Amino acid sequence: MIRRPPRSTPKPSSAASDVYKRQSLENASIFMPLKKQQIDWDGLGFEALPTRSMWKGECSTGEEWTDGDLVPYGDVNLSPAACVLNYGQGVFEGMKAYHTAKDRIVMFRPDKNSARMQKSTQRICIPTMNDEYFMKAVLSTVKDNIDYIPPYGKGTMYVRPISFGISKAISVQPASKYLFIVFTSPVGSYFKGDAKVLHLFLSDEFHRAAPKGIGNAKAIGNYSASLFPGMQAKSNGYNDMIYVHAKNEQIIEEMGAANLFAVSNGELLTPKLGGSILDGVTRDSVITIAKEILNLKVKEIDIEIERLLKAEEVFCCGTAVEVTCVGKISTKEKEYIIGNGDYGPKTLSIKKHLIQIQKEEIDDPFGWIHPI
Ligand SMILES: *Cc1c(COP(=O)(O)O)cnc(C)c1O
């Protein structure tokens, strides 16, 4: 629930609000509210709550992305023949803004999201945008909605850039006109009831994506493919699905929106990129933390189902799910308990380091933190 207090009645100043004053002095052209919105920060789930504004830009085929501005948060008008509605020509990104222990607002590796946006758009014929345009849109949106960022320790702001074809396409072809929107929402934890340990369903009944398809792009069609299996798994009491590789059903792929890792014989394993696996920013960060900080041996390889089920630890990761332990995996035949069914030491340590870097509770040795 969001109540919009008048901006003119700031509460007594706190350390948390001073940060906005500092920023507004540094960048006087952008309005920086001096206080947080009155939102039930402790009751946040993972939903799209409306905020003040969103970025909206338009681009035609053959042109550059230059157009765009902040507009009031709200609905978008589309023709019923819009390409995205008929042929799913759309991509998205997912990133987060944090209010950190150092009492400032930061983003985590936004350059990686920008690069991935370029890859995804290219794969489905949306004009690609350069880093400068992407960053300008993202940072403007976050700054204008800065008072919706949960206080330190109370959640994060999810940032969702999307781009899609809006011109009419009645025969199957790319649109000639595209929108780019960045909207945000304050969020709490991704899994319902703050599920700390997941129970996943592994099945070859459905595939999420094909190796030479669009699984390695954040293209919206992948996610409609995962709705039915995901919903079925949830209605059977599991938190989500583990998909197998579409070409070799003996090896695992990933979840509907998160990458998978296993600790096996003390080594950290994750499915290798190159096929249908989405190149997660969190996946890359986990690999780096494991190698550079924890001195673990990391292997990006094909992981057989057998090996996953016998692993000492399994976890999934993504911007939305962060690092979450997988305690149990069920197949149609049997339920397997992974390790002792709870966070193992390596998962816990990786999770702790990642979150502490993101929240600036420890130093960031990798240059991942992007203060705004
Ligand atoms: C977004 C996404 C991930 C996680 O990527 P991050 O960059 O870590 O958020 C993993 N798998 C799929 C299919 C995704 O869409």
Tab-separated table of C-alpha atoms and ligand atoms in Angstrom:
chain	number	residue	atom	x	y	z
A	1	MET	CA	0.000	0.000	0.000
A	2	ILE	CA	1.376	3.381	-0.971
A	3	ARG	CA	0.153	6.630	0.395
A	4	ARG	CA	1.611	9.673	-1.238
A	5	PRO	CA	2.471	12.238	1.381
A	6	PRO	CA	2.797	15.838	0.329
A	7	ARG	CA	6.427	16.559	-0.473
A	8	SER	CA	6.344	19.764	1.519
A	9	THR	CA	6.170	18.181	4.987
A	10	PRO	CA	9.486	16.488	5.598
A	11	LYS	CA	9.878	14.519	8.805
A	12	PRO	CA	12.729	15.278	11.176
A	13	SER	CA	15.990	14.815	9.367
A	14	SER	CA	17.778	11.504	9.707
A	15	ALA	CA	21.077	10.262	8.377
A	16	ALA	CA	19.112	8.447	5.698
A	17	SER	CA	17.564	11.598	4.366
A	18	ASP	CA	20.791	13.596	4.382
A	19	VAL	CA	22.018	11.510	1.508
A	20	TYR	CA	19.295	12.914	-0.700
A	21	LYS	CA	20.189	16.437	0.240
A	22	ARG	CA	23.784	15.821	-0.713
A	23	GLN	CA	22.789	14.305	-4.022
A	24	SER	CA	20.339	17.035	-4.835
A	25	LEU	CA	23.081	19.602	-4.303
A	26	GLU	CA	25.405	17.701	-6.587
A	27	ASN	CA	22.835	17.422	-9.307
A	28	ALA	CA	20.487	20.314	-8.924
A	29	SER	CA	18.673	19.638	-12.172
A	30	ILE	CA	17.095	16.500	-10.765
A	31	PHE	CA	14.535	16.746	-8.030
A	32	MET	CA	15.617	14.778	-4.967
A	33	PRO	CA	12.950	14.259	-2.351
A	34	LEU	CA	14.276	14.689	1.143
A	35	LYS	CA	12.405	11.807	2.668
A	36	LYS	CA	11.182	8.290	1.956
A	37	GLN	CA	7.694	7.476	0.803
A	38	GLN	CA	5.366	6.171	3.489
A	39	ILE	CA	5.317	2.539	2.443
A	40	ASP	CA	4.999	-0.520	4.664
A	41	TRP	CA	8.632	-1.490	4.047
A	42	ASP	CA	8.366	-4.616	6.212
A	43	GLY	CA	5.373	-5.878	4.249
A	44	LEU	CA	6.977	-5.680	0.804
A	45	GLY	CA	6.559	-8.701	-1.447
A	46	PHE	CA	7.729	-9.036	-5.035
A	47	GLU	CA	5.076	-7.008	-6.834
A	48	ALA	CA	4.934	-4.056	-9.198
A	49	LEU	CA	3.982	-1.101	-7.025
A	50	PRO	CA	3.399	2.161	-8.841
A	51	THR	CA	6.007	4.883	-8.357
A	52	ARG	CA	6.264	8.517	-9.412
A	53	SER	CA	7.646	8.214	-12.902
A	54	MET	CA	9.077	6.024	-15.612
A	55	TRP	CA	11.364	6.543	-18.596
A	56	LYS	CA	9.753	6.396	-22.002
A	57	GLY	CA	11.575	6.600	-25.319
A	58	GLU	CA	10.717	5.730	-28.901
A	59	CYS	CA	12.852	4.607	-31.819
A	60	SER	CA	12.188	3.666	-35.434
A	61	THR	CA	14.061	1.043	-37.396
A	62	GLY	CA	17.234	2.493	-38.858
A	63	GLU	CA	17.417	5.268	-36.267
A	64	GLU	CA	19.381	5.653	-33.038
A	65	TRP	CA	17.889	5.575	-29.549
A	66	THR	CA	18.122	9.221	-28.518
A	67	ASP	CA	14.538	10.173	-27.758
A	68	GLY	CA	13.088	9.785	-24.275
A	69	ASP	CA	12.173	11.421	-21.008
A	70	LEU	CA	10.640	10.794	-17.624
A	71	VAL	CA	6.847	10.649	-17.740
A	72	PRO	CA	4.311	9.981	-14.971
A	73	TYR	CA	4.095	6.258	-14.176
A	74	GLY	CA	1.114	4.849	-16.029
A	75	ASP	CA	-0.419	2.711	-18.737
A	76	VAL	CA	0.755	2.459	-22.326
A	77	ASN	CA	-1.593	2.628	-25.295
A	78	LEU	CA	-1.045	0.034	-27.998
A	79	SER	CA	-2.647	-0.906	-31.285
A	80	PRO	CA	-4.201	-4.391	-31.215
A	81	ALA	CA	-1.883	-5.117	-34.148
A	82	ALA	CA	1.239	-4.079	-32.203
A	83	CYS	CA	4.051	-6.484	-32.979
A	84	VAL	CA	4.746	-7.269	-29.324
A	85	LEU	CA	1.125	-8.330	-28.735
A	86	ASN	CA	0.991	-10.574	-31.779
A	87	TYR	CA	4.512	-11.947	-32.108
A	88	GLY	CA	6.148	-11.376	-28.746
A	89	GLN	CA	8.837	-9.037	-30.010
A	90	GLY	CA	9.965	-7.797	-26.633
A	91	VAL	CA	12.880	-8.009	-24.206
A	92	PHE	CA	13.466	-6.990	-20.619
A	93	GLU	CA	16.180	-6.480	-18.046
A	94	GLY	CA	16.186	-6.792	-14.273
A	95	MET	CA	18.474	-4.881	-11.963
A	96	LYS	CA	18.385	-3.407	-8.476
A	97	ALA	CA	19.109	-0.165	-6.640
A	98	TYR	CA	20.184	-0.451	-3.017
A	99	HIS	CA	20.205	1.913	-0.068
A	100	THR	CA	23.458	0.759	1.478
A	101	ALA	CA	25.215	0.630	4.819
A	102	LYS	CA	27.251	3.646	3.708
A	103	ASP	CA	23.946	5.520	3.488
A	104	ARG	CA	24.060	6.011	-0.231
A	105	ILE	CA	22.142	4.721	-3.221
A	106	VAL	CA	23.994	2.354	-5.521
A	107	MET	CA	23.345	-0.019	-8.379
A	108	PHE	CA	25.073	-3.348	-8.920
A	109	ARG	CA	26.981	-3.866	-12.195
A	110	PRO	CA	24.507	-1.953	-14.413
A	111	ASP	CA	27.036	-2.105	-17.265
A	112	LYS	CA	26.403	-5.860	-17.474
A	113	ASN	CA	22.677	-5.305	-17.889
A	114	SER	CA	23.323	-2.736	-20.579
A	115	ALA	CA	25.538	-5.170	-22.483
A	116	ARG	CA	22.979	-7.946	-22.160
A	117	MET	CA	20.198	-5.628	-23.326
A	118	GLN	CA	22.215	-5.074	-26.487
A	119	LYS	CA	22.575	-8.820	-27.056
A	120	SER	CA	18.905	-9.542	-26.362
A	121	THR	CA	17.595	-6.777	-28.613
A	122	GLN	CA	19.921	-7.796	-31.413
A	123	ARG	CA	18.662	-11.397	-31.283
A	124	ILE	CA	15.055	-10.361	-31.848
A	125	CYS	CA	15.583	-7.444	-34.240
A	126	ILE	CA	14.955	-4.530	-31.884
A	127	PRO	CA	17.268	-1.567	-32.582
A	128	THR	CA	20.135	-1.771	-30.068
A	129	MET	CA	20.852	1.129	-27.749
A	130	ASN	CA	24.268	2.239	-26.599
A	131	ASP	CA	25.433	2.132	-22.973
A	132	GLU	CA	25.112	5.872	-22.596
A	133	TYR	CA	21.428	5.949	-23.538
A	134	PHE	CA	20.574	2.882	-21.445
A	135	MET	CA	22.369	4.259	-18.389
A	136	LYS	CA	20.830	7.686	-18.745
A	137	ALA	CA	17.339	6.175	-18.804
A	138	VAL	CA	18.003	3.839	-15.868
A	139	LEU	CA	19.735	6.396	-13.677
A	140	SER	CA	17.159	9.122	-14.395
A	141	THR	CA	14.355	6.766	-13.411
A	142	VAL	CA	16.048	5.607	-10.229
A	143	LYS	CA	16.920	9.168	-9.204
A	144	ASP	CA	13.424	10.483	-9.806
A	145	ASN	CA	11.955	7.650	-7.719
A	146	ILE	CA	14.685	7.618	-5.110
A	147	ASP	CA	12.242	8.031	-2.223
A	148	TYR	CA	10.673	4.675	-3.169
A	149	ILE	CA	13.936	2.817	-2.498
A	150	PRO	CA	13.468	0.826	0.709
A	151	PRO	CA	15.656	1.955	3.615
A	152	TYR	CA	18.865	0.029	4.291
A	153	GLY	CA	17.967	-3.434	5.547
A	154	LYS	CA	14.350	-3.342	4.320
A	155	GLY	CA	14.488	-4.556	0.729
A	156	THR	CA	15.576	-3.098	-2.593
A	157	MET	CA	14.265	-1.255	-5.607
A	158	TYR	CA	13.771	-3.507	-8.589
A	159	VAL	CA	14.494	-1.729	-11.881
A	160	ARG	CA	12.844	-3.084	-14.989
A	161	PRO	CA	13.888	-1.827	-18.442
A	162	ILE	CA	11.705	-3.167	-21.275
A	163	SER	CA	11.719	-2.674	-25.036
A	164	PHE	CA	9.186	-3.907	-27.556
A	165	GLY	CA	7.749	-3.454	-31.044
A	166	ILE	CA	4.704	-1.201	-31.116
A	167	SER	CA	3.978	-0.710	-34.813
A	168	LYS	CA	1.414	-2.888	-36.600
A	169	ALA	CA	2.573	-6.270	-37.814
A	170	ILE	CA	-0.115	-8.523	-39.184
A	171	SER	CA	2.324	-10.699	-41.088
A	172	VAL	CA	5.249	-12.053	-39.097
A	173	GLN	CA	7.949	-9.421	-39.330
A	174	PRO	CA	9.835	-7.060	-37.049
A	175	ALA	CA	8.087	-3.843	-36.083
A	176	SER	CA	9.202	-0.527	-37.541
A	177	LYS	CA	8.694	1.354	-34.259
A	178	TYR	CA	9.798	0.512	-30.710
A	179	LEU	CA	9.276	1.708	-27.177
A	180	PHE	CA	11.798	1.623	-24.364
A	181	ILE	CA	10.425	1.969	-20.857
A	182	VAL	CA	12.175	1.816	-17.500
A	183	PHE	CA	9.975	1.407	-14.471
A	184	THR	CA	10.797	0.585	-10.887
A	185	SER	CA	9.194	-0.993	-7.860
A	186	PRO	CA	10.247	-1.336	-4.252
A	187	VAL	CA	10.481	-5.081	-3.516
A	188	GLY	CA	11.022	-7.487	-0.665
A	189	SER	CA	11.930	-11.127	-1.108
A	190	TYR	CA	11.060	-13.060	-4.254
A	191	PHE	CA	9.808	-16.353	-2.892
A	192	LYS	CA	6.468	-16.353	-1.117
A	193	GLY	CA	6.552	-16.503	2.654
A	194	ASP	CA	10.260	-15.678	2.523
A	195	ALA	CA	11.006	-19.324	1.686
A	196	LYS	CA	14.591	-19.636	2.830
A	197	VAL	CA	15.132	-23.107	1.416
A	198	LEU	CA	13.573	-24.223	-1.851
A	199	HIS	CA	12.011	-27.474	-2.904
A	200	LEU	CA	12.235	-27.708	-6.706
A	201	PHE	CA	10.640	-30.030	-9.228
A	202	LEU	CA	12.939	-31.441	-11.918
A	203	SER	CA	11.185	-32.717	-15.004
A	204	ASP	CA	11.724	-33.265	-18.716
A	205	GLU	CA	8.044	-32.858	-19.486
A	206	PHE	CA	8.580	-29.283	-20.695
A	207	HIS	CA	11.551	-27.333	-21.991
A	208	ARG	CA	12.105	-23.699	-21.187
A	209	ALA	CA	14.194	-22.851	-24.226
A	210	ALA	CA	16.099	-24.490	-27.059
A	211	PRO	CA	19.900	-24.272	-27.482
A	212	LYS	CA	19.786	-22.247	-30.685
A	213	GLY	CA	16.574	-20.419	-29.781
A	214	ILE	CA	16.247	-17.338	-27.606
A	215	GLY	CA	16.968	-18.820	-24.164
A	216	ASN	CA	20.201	-16.832	-23.877
A	217	ALA	CA	18.313	-13.585	-24.560
A	218	LYS	CA	16.024	-12.006	-21.985
A	219	ALA	CA	13.252	-12.258	-24.557
A	220	ILE	CA	9.710	-12.264	-23.210
A	221	GLY	CA	8.691	-15.424	-25.084
A	222	ASN	CA	10.933	-17.562	-22.856
A	223	TYR	CA	8.906	-16.602	-19.858
A	224	SER	CA	5.548	-17.499	-21.325
A	225	ALA	CA	7.050	-20.920	-22.093
A	226	SER	CA	7.790	-21.313	-18.389
A	227	LEU	CA	4.415	-20.156	-17.038
A	228	PHE	CA	2.510	-23.426	-17.325
A	229	PRO	CA	5.236	-25.743	-15.977
A	230	GLY	CA	6.005	-23.240	-13.215
A	231	MET	CA	2.370	-22.935	-12.235
A	232	GLN	CA	1.931	-26.704	-12.253
A	233	ALA	CA	5.001	-27.164	-10.039
A	234	LYS	CA	3.721	-24.539	-7.604
A	235	SER	CA	0.248	-26.054	-7.414
A	236	ASN	CA	1.929	-29.357	-6.533
A	237	GLY	CA	3.692	-27.725	-3.609
A	238	TYR	CA	7.111	-26.979	-5.117
A	239	ASN	CA	8.661	-23.525	-5.213
A	240	ASP	CA	9.626	-23.738	-8.894
A	241	MET	CA	10.965	-25.889	-11.737
A	242	ILE	CA	14.390	-27.104	-12.799
A	243	TYR	CA	14.507	-27.529	-16.579
A	244	VAL	CA	16.699	-29.985	-18.410
A	245	HIS	CA	18.631	-29.262	-21.589
A	246	ALA	CA	16.317	-29.444	-24.622
A	247	LYS	CA	18.767	-31.455	-26.721
A	248	ASN	CA	20.330	-33.628	-24.032
A	249	GLU	CA	17.753	-34.345	-21.359
A	250	GLN	CA	20.362	-35.960	-19.090
A	251	ILE	CA	21.886	-32.587	-18.220
A	252	ILE	CA	20.324	-29.644	-16.432
A	253	GLU	CA	19.626	-26.203	-17.843
A	254	GLU	CA	18.334	-23.655	-15.309
A	255	MET	CA	15.196	-22.438	-13.606
A	256	GLY	CA	12.570	-20.233	-15.220
A	257	ALA	CA	14.349	-17.052	-14.156
A	258	ALA	CA	17.414	-18.070	-12.157
A	259	ASN	CA	20.696	-19.883	-12.777
A	260	LEU	CA	21.705	-23.043	-10.907
A	261	PHE	CA	24.885	-24.034	-9.080
A	262	ALA	CA	25.942	-27.253	-7.374
A	263	VAL	CA	28.766	-28.021	-4.969
A	264	SER	CA	30.098	-31.440	-5.896
A	265	ASN	CA	33.255	-32.964	-4.380
A	266	GLY	CA	34.056	-29.537	-2.999
A	267	GLU	CA	34.003	-27.894	-6.431
A	268	LEU	CA	31.483	-25.340	-7.600
A	269	LEU	CA	29.695	-26.367	-10.792
A	270	THR	CA	27.297	-24.492	-13.047
A	271	PRO	CA	25.984	-25.223	-16.537
A	272	LYS	CA	28.201	-23.679	-19.201
A	273	LEU	CA	26.971	-20.817	-21.369
A	274	GLY	CA	26.671	-21.024	-25.119
A	275	GLY	CA	23.323	-22.731	-25.492
A	276	SER	CA	20.025	-21.777	-23.961
A	277	ILE	CA	21.439	-20.640	-20.609
A	278	LEU	CA	20.868	-17.008	-19.698
A	279	ASP	CA	24.133	-15.244	-18.890
A	280	GLY	CA	23.183	-14.037	-15.403
A	281	VAL	CA	24.945	-11.103	-13.790
A	282	THR	CA	24.534	-12.857	-10.447
A	283	ARG	CA	25.900	-16.085	-11.973
A	284	ASP	CA	29.006	-14.241	-13.108
A	285	SER	CA	29.361	-12.527	-9.717
A	286	VAL	CA	29.014	-15.841	-7.854
A	287	ILE	CA	31.743	-17.395	-10.023
A	288	THR	CA	34.052	-14.454	-9.344
A	289	ILE	CA	33.420	-14.458	-5.585
A	290	ALA	CA	33.922	-18.231	-5.416
A	291	LYS	CA	37.220	-18.072	-7.319
A	292	GLU	CA	38.712	-14.829	-6.070
A	293	ILE	CA	37.519	-14.609	-2.474
A	294	LEU	CA	36.792	-18.188	-1.439
A	295	ASN	CA	39.491	-19.870	-3.544
A	296	LEU	CA	37.059	-22.471	-4.779
A	297	LYS	CA	37.539	-24.436	-7.947
A	298	VAL	CA	34.754	-23.432	-10.346
A	299	LYS	CA	33.768	-25.452	-13.401
A	300	GLU	CA	31.334	-24.334	-16.100
A	301	ILE	CA	30.337	-27.699	-17.522
A	302	ASP	CA	27.463	-29.985	-18.439
A	303	ILE	CA	25.911	-31.220	-15.195
A	304	GLU	CA	24.174	-34.588	-15.311
A	305	ILE	CA	20.943	-34.908	-13.355
A	306	GLU	CA	22.527	-37.689	-11.271
A	307	ARG	CA	25.356	-35.412	-10.260
A	308	LEU	CA	22.981	-32.623	-9.261
A	309	LEU	CA	20.868	-34.924	-7.126
A	310	LYS	CA	23.973	-36.234	-5.307
A	311	ALA	CA	25.527	-32.791	-4.808
A	312	GLU	CA	26.576	-31.587	-1.364
A	313	GLU	CA	24.898	-28.228	-1.950
A	314	VAL	CA	22.641	-26.727	-4.607
A	315	PHE	CA	21.565	-23.122	-4.956
A	316	CYS	CA	19.970	-20.843	-7.484
A	317	CYS	CA	20.833	-17.231	-8.166
A	318	GLY	CA	19.564	-14.150	-9.936
A	319	THR	CA	18.936	-10.477	-9.279
A	320	ALA	CA	15.432	-11.254	-8.038
A	321	VAL	CA	16.139	-14.453	-6.041
A	322	GLU	CA	19.659	-13.355	-4.952
A	323	VAL	CA	21.341	-16.575	-3.721
A	324	THR	CA	18.794	-19.079	-2.467
A	325	CYS	CA	19.477	-22.585	-1.177
A	326	VAL	CA	17.822	-25.573	-2.836
A	327	GLY	CA	17.218	-28.074	-0.027
A	328	LYS	CA	15.156	-30.643	-1.885
A	329	ILE	CA	14.705	-31.686	-5.490
A	330	SER	CA	11.887	-33.965	-6.575
A	331	THR	CA	11.509	-35.894	-9.772
A	332	LYS	CA	8.351	-37.732	-10.781
A	333	GLU	CA	9.764	-40.792	-9.023
A	334	LYS	CA	11.482	-39.618	-5.924
A	335	GLU	CA	12.334	-36.830	-3.521
A	336	TYR	CA	16.015	-36.093	-2.934
A	337	ILE	CA	17.384	-34.161	0.017
A	338	ILE	CA	20.431	-32.122	-0.958
A	339	GLY	CA	23.166	-32.240	1.702
A	340	ASN	CA	21.415	-31.805	5.015
A	341	GLY	CA	18.480	-30.049	3.348
A	342	ASP	CA	19.572	-26.590	4.407
A	343	TYR	CA	22.211	-23.966	3.597
A	344	GLY	CA	25.616	-25.580	3.284
A	345	PRO	CA	28.796	-23.659	4.201
A	346	LYS	CA	29.787	-22.740	0.638
A	347	THR	CA	26.342	-21.491	-0.382
A	348	LEU	CA	26.125	-19.480	2.800
A	349	SER	CA	29.527	-17.927	2.326
A	350	ILE	CA	28.889	-16.999	-1.326
A	351	LYS	CA	25.509	-15.511	-0.422
A	352	LYS	CA	26.967	-13.523	2.457
A	353	HIS	CA	29.792	-12.066	0.382
A	354	LEU	CA	27.519	-11.115	-2.501
A	355	ILE	CA	24.913	-9.400	-0.333
A	356	GLN	CA	27.539	-7.643	1.768
A	357	ILE	CA	29.192	-6.239	-1.356
A	358	GLN	CA	25.831	-5.126	-2.766
A	359	LYS	CA	24.858	-3.443	0.495
A	360	GLU	CA	28.339	-1.978	0.974
A	361	GLU	CA	28.837	-3.806	4.254
A	362	ILE	CA	32.232	-4.952	3.026
A	363	ASP	CA	34.601	-3.460	0.481
A	364	ASP	CA	33.895	-4.127	-3.167
A	365	PRO	CA	37.178	-5.506	-4.541
A	366	PHE	CA	35.793	-5.874	-8.073
A	367	GLY	CA	34.481	-2.407	-8.965
A	368	TRP	CA	30.914	-3.658	-9.168
A	369	ILE	CA	29.243	-0.918	-7.137
A	370	HIS	CA	27.904	2.009	-9.099
A	371	PRO	CA	26.952	4.896	-6.762
A	372	ILE	CA	24.314	7.253	-8.044
B	1	LIG	C1	17.283	-12.855	-15.573
B	1	LIG	C2	17.509	-14.319	-15.577
B	1	LIG	C3	18.476	-14.934	-14.768
B	1	LIG	C4	19.286	-14.192	-13.754
B	1	LIG	O1	20.065	-13.199	-14.303
B	1	LIG	P1	20.646	-12.043	-13.382
B	1	LIG	O2	21.359	-11.149	-14.327
B	1	LIG	O3	21.533	-12.683	-12.399
B	1	LIG	O4	19.466	-11.398	-12.737
B	1	LIG	C5	18.671	-16.294	-14.895
B	1	LIG	N1	17.934	-17.030	-15.750
B	1	LIG	C6	16.985	-16.482	-16.530
B	1	LIG	C7	16.236	-17.348	-17.466
B	1	LIG	C8	16.740	-15.108	-16.461
B	1	LIG	O5	15.791	-14.567	-17.206
